[in-house]
Coordinates of N, CA, C and O in Angstrom, one line a residue:
D1 N 29.7 -25.1 -10.1 CA 29.9 -23.7 -9.8 C 28.6 -23.2 -9.2 O 27.5 -23.4 -9.8
S2 N 28.6 -22.5 -8.1 CA 27.4 -22.1 -7.4 C 26.8 -20.7 -7.9 O 25.8 -20.2 -7.4
K3 N 27.5 -20.1 -8.8 CA 27.0 -18.8 -9.3 C 25.9 -19.0 -10.4 O 25.8 -20.0 -11.0
P4 N 25.0 -18.0 -10.5 CA 24.0 -18.1 -11.5 C 24.6 -18.1 -12.9 O 25.6 -17.5 -13.1
P5 N 23.9 -18.7 -13.8 CA 24.5 -18.8 -15.2 C 24.5 -17.3 -15.8 O 23.7 -16.5 -15.5
E6 N 25.6 -17.1 -16.5 CA 25.8 -15.8 -17.1 C 24.7 -15.4 -18.1 O 24.4 -14.2 -18.2
E7 N 24.0 -16.3 -18.7 CA 22.9 -16.0 -19.6 C 21.6 -15.6 -18.8 O 20.7 -15.1 -19.4
D8 N 21.6 -15.8 -17.5 CA 20.4 -15.4 -16.7 C 20.2 -13.9 -16.8 O 21.2 -13.1 -16.7
V9 N 19.0 -13.4 -17.1 CA 18.7 -12.0 -17.4 C 19.0 -11.2 -16.1 O 19.4 -10.0 -16.2
G10 N 18.8 -11.7 -14.9 CA 19.1 -11.0 -13.7 C 20.5 -10.8 -13.5 O 21.0 -9.7 -13.1
V11 N 21.4 -11.8 -13.9 CA 22.8 -11.6 -13.8 C 23.3 -10.6 -14.8 O 24.1 -9.7 -14.5
Q12 N 22.7 -10.6 -16.0 CA 23.0 -9.6 -17.0 C 22.7 -8.2 -16.5 O 23.5 -7.2 -16.8
L13 N 21.5 -8.0 -15.9 CA 21.1 -6.7 -15.4 C 22.1 -6.2 -14.3 O 22.5 -5.1 -14.4
V14 N 22.4 -7.1 -13.4 CA 23.3 -6.7 -12.3 C 24.7 -6.4 -12.9 O 25.4 -5.4 -12.5
N15 N 25.2 -7.2 -13.8 CA 26.5 -6.9 -14.5 C 26.5 -5.6 -15.2 O 27.5 -4.8 -15.2
A16 N 25.4 -5.3 -15.9 CA 25.3 -4.0 -16.7 C 25.4 -2.8 -15.7 O 26.0 -1.8 -16.0
A17 N 24.7 -3.0 -14.6 CA 24.7 -1.9 -13.5 C 26.1 -1.8 -13.0 O 26.6 -0.7 -12.7
R18 N 26.8 -2.9 -12.7 CA 28.1 -2.9 -12.1 C 29.1 -2.2 -13.0 O 30.1 -1.6 -12.5
I19 N 29.0 -2.4 -14.4 CA 30.0 -1.8 -15.3 C 29.5 -0.4 -15.8 O 30.2 0.2 -16.7
G20 N 28.4 0.0 -15.4 CA 27.9 1.4 -15.9 C 27.3 1.4 -17.2 O 27.3 2.4 -17.9
H21 N 26.8 0.3 -17.7 CA 26.2 0.2 -19.1 C 24.7 0.5 -19.1 O 23.9 -0.4 -19.1
V22 N 24.4 1.8 -19.1 CA 23.0 2.3 -19.0 C 22.2 1.8 -20.2 O 21.0 1.3 -19.9
S23 N 22.7 1.8 -21.4 CA 21.8 1.4 -22.5 C 21.5 -0.1 -22.4 O 20.4 -0.5 -22.8
E24 N 22.4 -0.9 -21.9 CA 22.1 -2.4 -21.8 C 21.1 -2.6 -20.7 O 20.2 -3.4 -20.8
L25 N 21.2 -1.8 -19.6 CA 20.3 -1.9 -18.5 C 18.9 -1.5 -19.0 O 17.9 -2.3 -18.7
R26 N 18.8 -0.5 -19.7 CA 17.5 0.0 -20.3 C 16.9 -1.1 -21.3 O 15.7 -1.4 -21.2
R27 N 17.8 -1.7 -22.1 CA 17.3 -2.7 -23.0 C 16.8 -4.0 -22.3 O 15.7 -4.5 -22.6
L28 N 17.5 -4.4 -21.2 CA 17.0 -5.5 -20.5 C 15.7 -5.3 -19.8 O 14.9 -6.2 -19.7
V29 N 15.5 -4.1 -19.3 CA 14.2 -3.7 -18.6 C 13.1 -3.5 -19.7 O 12.0 -4.1 -19.5
L30 N 13.3 -2.7 -20.7 CA 12.3 -2.4 -21.6 C 12.0 -3.4 -22.7 O 10.8 -3.6 -23.0
E31 N 13.0 -4.1 -23.2 CA 12.8 -5.1 -24.2 C 12.7 -6.5 -23.7 O 11.9 -7.3 -24.3
C32 N 13.4 -6.9 -22.6 CA 13.4 -8.2 -22.1 C 12.4 -8.4 -20.9 O 12.2 -9.5 -20.5
G33 N 11.9 -7.3 -20.4 CA 11.0 -7.4 -19.3 C 11.6 -7.7 -18.0 O 10.9 -8.1 -17.0
C34 N 12.9 -7.5 -17.8 CA 13.5 -7.7 -16.5 C 13.1 -6.7 -15.5 O 13.0 -5.5 -15.9
D35 N 12.9 -7.0 -14.3 CA 12.5 -6.1 -13.2 C 13.8 -5.6 -12.6 O 14.7 -6.4 -12.2
C36 N 13.9 -4.3 -12.4 CA 15.1 -3.7 -11.7 C 15.3 -4.3 -10.3 O 16.3 -4.2 -9.7
D37 N 14.2 -4.8 -9.7 CA 14.3 -5.3 -8.3 C 14.7 -6.8 -8.3 O 14.8 -7.4 -7.2
T38 N 15.1 -7.4 -9.5 CA 15.6 -8.7 -9.5 C 16.8 -8.9 -8.7 O 17.8 -8.1 -8.8
I39 N 16.8 -9.9 -7.8 CA 17.9 -10.1 -6.9 C 18.6 -11.4 -7.3 O 18.0 -12.4 -7.5
I40 N 20.0 -11.3 -7.4 CA 20.8 -12.5 -7.6 C 21.5 -12.8 -6.3 O 21.8 -11.9 -5.5
A41 N 21.7 -14.1 -6.0 CA 22.3 -14.5 -4.8 C 23.5 -15.4 -5.1 O 23.4 -16.3 -6.0
E42 N 24.6 -15.3 -4.4 CA 25.7 -16.2 -4.5 C 26.1 -16.7 -3.1 O 26.1 -15.9 -2.2
F43 N 26.4 -18.0 -3.0 CA 26.8 -18.6 -1.8 C 28.1 -19.3 -2.0 O 28.4 -19.8 -3.0
G44 N 28.9 -19.4 -0.9 CA 30.1 -20.2 -1.0 C 31.0 -20.1 0.2 O 30.5 -19.6 1.3
I45 N 32.2 -20.7 0.1 CA 33.1 -20.6 1.2 C 34.4 -20.0 0.7 O 34.9 -20.5 -0.3
F46 N 34.9 -18.9 1.3 CA 36.1 -18.3 0.9 C 37.2 -19.3 0.9 O 37.4 -20.1 1.8
G47 N 38.0 -19.3 -0.2 CA 39.2 -20.1 -0.3 C 38.9 -21.5 -0.7 O 39.8 -22.3 -0.8
S48 N 37.6 -21.8 -1.0 CA 37.3 -23.2 -1.4 C 36.9 -23.2 -2.9 O 36.0 -22.5 -3.3
A49 N 37.6 -24.0 -3.6 CA 37.2 -24.2 -5.0 C 36.2 -25.3 -5.2 O 35.7 -25.6 -6.3
G50 N 35.9 -26.0 -4.1 CA 34.9 -27.1 -4.2 C 33.5 -26.7 -4.5 O 33.2 -25.5 -4.3
K51 N 32.7 -27.6 -4.8 CA 31.3 -27.3 -5.1 C 30.4 -28.4 -4.7 O 30.9 -29.6 -4.6
G52 N 29.2 -28.1 -4.4 CA 28.2 -29.2 -4.1 C 27.8 -29.3 -2.7 O 26.7 -29.7 -2.4
Y53 N 28.6 -28.9 -1.7 CA 28.3 -29.0 -0.3 C 28.5 -27.6 0.3 O 29.4 -26.9 0.1
F54 N 27.5 -27.3 1.2 CA 27.6 -26.1 2.0 C 27.4 -26.4 3.4 O 26.5 -27.1 3.8
T55 N 28.3 -26.0 4.3 CA 28.2 -26.2 5.7 C 28.4 -24.9 6.4 O 28.8 -23.9 5.8
R56 N 28.0 -24.8 7.7 CA 28.3 -23.6 8.5 C 29.8 -23.5 8.6 O 30.5 -24.5 9.0
S57 N 30.3 -22.3 8.3 CA 31.7 -22.1 8.4 C 32.0 -20.7 8.7 O 31.3 -19.8 8.3
E58 N 33.0 -20.4 9.4 CA 33.5 -19.0 9.7 C 33.9 -18.3 8.4 O 33.8 -17.1 8.3
L59 N 34.2 -19.1 7.4 CA 34.6 -18.5 6.1 C 33.5 -18.5 5.1 O 33.7 -18.1 4.0
G60 N 32.3 -18.9 5.5 CA 31.2 -18.9 4.6 C 30.7 -17.5 4.3 O 30.9 -16.6 5.1
Y61 N 30.0 -17.4 3.2 CA 29.5 -16.1 2.8 C 28.2 -16.3 2.0 O 28.0 -17.3 1.4
A62 N 27.4 -15.3 2.0 CA 26.2 -15.2 1.1 C 26.1 -13.8 0.7 O 26.1 -12.9 1.5
E63 N 25.9 -13.5 -0.6 CA 25.7 -12.2 -1.1 C 24.5 -12.1 -1.9 O 24.2 -13.0 -2.7
E64 N 23.7 -11.0 -1.7 CA 22.6 -10.8 -2.5 C 22.7 -9.3 -3.0 O 23.1 -8.5 -2.2
R65 N 22.4 -9.2 -4.2 CA 22.4 -7.8 -4.8 C 21.4 -7.7 -5.9 O 21.1 -8.6 -6.6
N66 N 21.0 -6.4 -6.1 CA 20.2 -6.1 -7.3 C 20.9 -5.1 -8.1 O 22.0 -4.7 -7.7
A67 N 20.3 -4.6 -9.2 CA 21.0 -3.6 -10.0 C 21.3 -2.3 -9.3 O 22.4 -1.8 -9.4
L68 N 20.4 -1.9 -8.4 CA 20.7 -0.6 -7.7 C 21.8 -0.8 -6.7 O 22.7 0.1 -6.7
I69 N 21.9 -1.9 -6.0 CA 23.0 -2.1 -5.1 C 24.3 -2.2 -5.8 O 25.3 -1.5 -5.4
A70 N 24.3 -2.9 -7.0 CA 25.6 -3.0 -7.8 C 26.0 -1.6 -8.3 O 27.2 -1.3 -8.3
A71 N 25.1 -0.8 -8.7 CA 25.4 0.5 -9.3 C 26.0 1.4 -8.2 O 26.9 2.1 -8.4
V72 N 25.4 1.4 -7.0 CA 25.8 2.2 -5.9 C 27.2 1.7 -5.5 O 28.1 2.6 -5.2
E73 N 27.4 0.4 -5.3 CA 28.7 -0.1 -4.9 C 29.8 0.3 -5.9 O 30.9 0.6 -5.5
A74 N 29.5 0.4 -7.2 CA 30.5 0.7 -8.2 C 30.6 2.2 -8.5 O 31.5 2.7 -9.2
G75 N 29.7 3.0 -7.9 CA 29.7 4.5 -8.0 C 29.2 5.0 -9.3 O 29.6 6.1 -9.7
W76 N 28.3 4.3 -9.9 CA 27.7 4.8 -11.2 C 26.4 5.6 -11.0 O 25.3 5.0 -11.0
L77 N 26.5 6.9 -10.8 CA 25.3 7.7 -10.6 C 24.4 7.7 -11.8 O 23.2 7.6 -11.7
S78 N 25.0 7.6 -13.0 CA 24.1 7.5 -14.2 C 23.2 6.3 -14.2 O 22.1 6.3 -14.7
V79 N 23.7 5.2 -13.7 CA 23.0 3.9 -13.7 C 21.9 4.1 -12.6 O 20.7 3.7 -12.8
V80 N 22.3 4.6 -11.5 CA 21.3 4.8 -10.4 C 20.1 5.7 -10.9 O 19.0 5.4 -10.7
E81 N 20.5 6.8 -11.6 CA 19.4 7.7 -12.2 C 18.5 6.9 -13.2 O 17.3 7.1 -13.2
A82 N 19.1 6.0 -14.0 CA 18.4 5.3 -15.0 C 17.4 4.3 -14.3 O 16.3 4.1 -14.7
I83 N 17.9 3.7 -13.2 CA 17.0 2.7 -12.5 C 15.9 3.5 -11.8 O 14.7 3.0 -11.9
I84 N 16.1 4.6 -11.3 CA 15.0 5.4 -10.7 C 14.1 5.9 -11.8 O 12.8 5.8 -11.6
D85 N 14.6 6.2 -12.9 CA 13.7 6.6 -14.1 C 12.9 5.5 -14.5 O 11.7 5.7 -14.9
L86 N 13.4 4.3 -14.5 CA 12.6 3.1 -15.0 C 11.7 2.5 -13.9 O 10.8 1.7 -14.3
A87 N 11.8 3.0 -12.7 CA 10.9 2.5 -11.6 C 9.5 2.9 -11.8 O 9.2 3.9 -12.4

C-alpha cells in the first residue's frame, strides 16, 4: 500500500483536520511537536489495486496536502482558525 502509515503523526494531523477534530489537532501540535506545515503525499494509479510499480499514466495521480488544505477542503472553519492560532 503506497499510503503513509496511519500511526504517522503527519497523517494523524491531516486526518484530525479533515474530520474537524480541533482538540486532537492541538494535542498533536502542542504535545507531540507536530508542525502544522507537515505535508503528506499519496501516489498511485486510479483503478489499480496493485502496488510496487509506478509508471507514467493518464490515470496516474499524486496528492499532497497539509492540515490547512485538508481543513479548507472539508469546510472546517474552526480547524482553520486553530491552525492560524497555532502558527
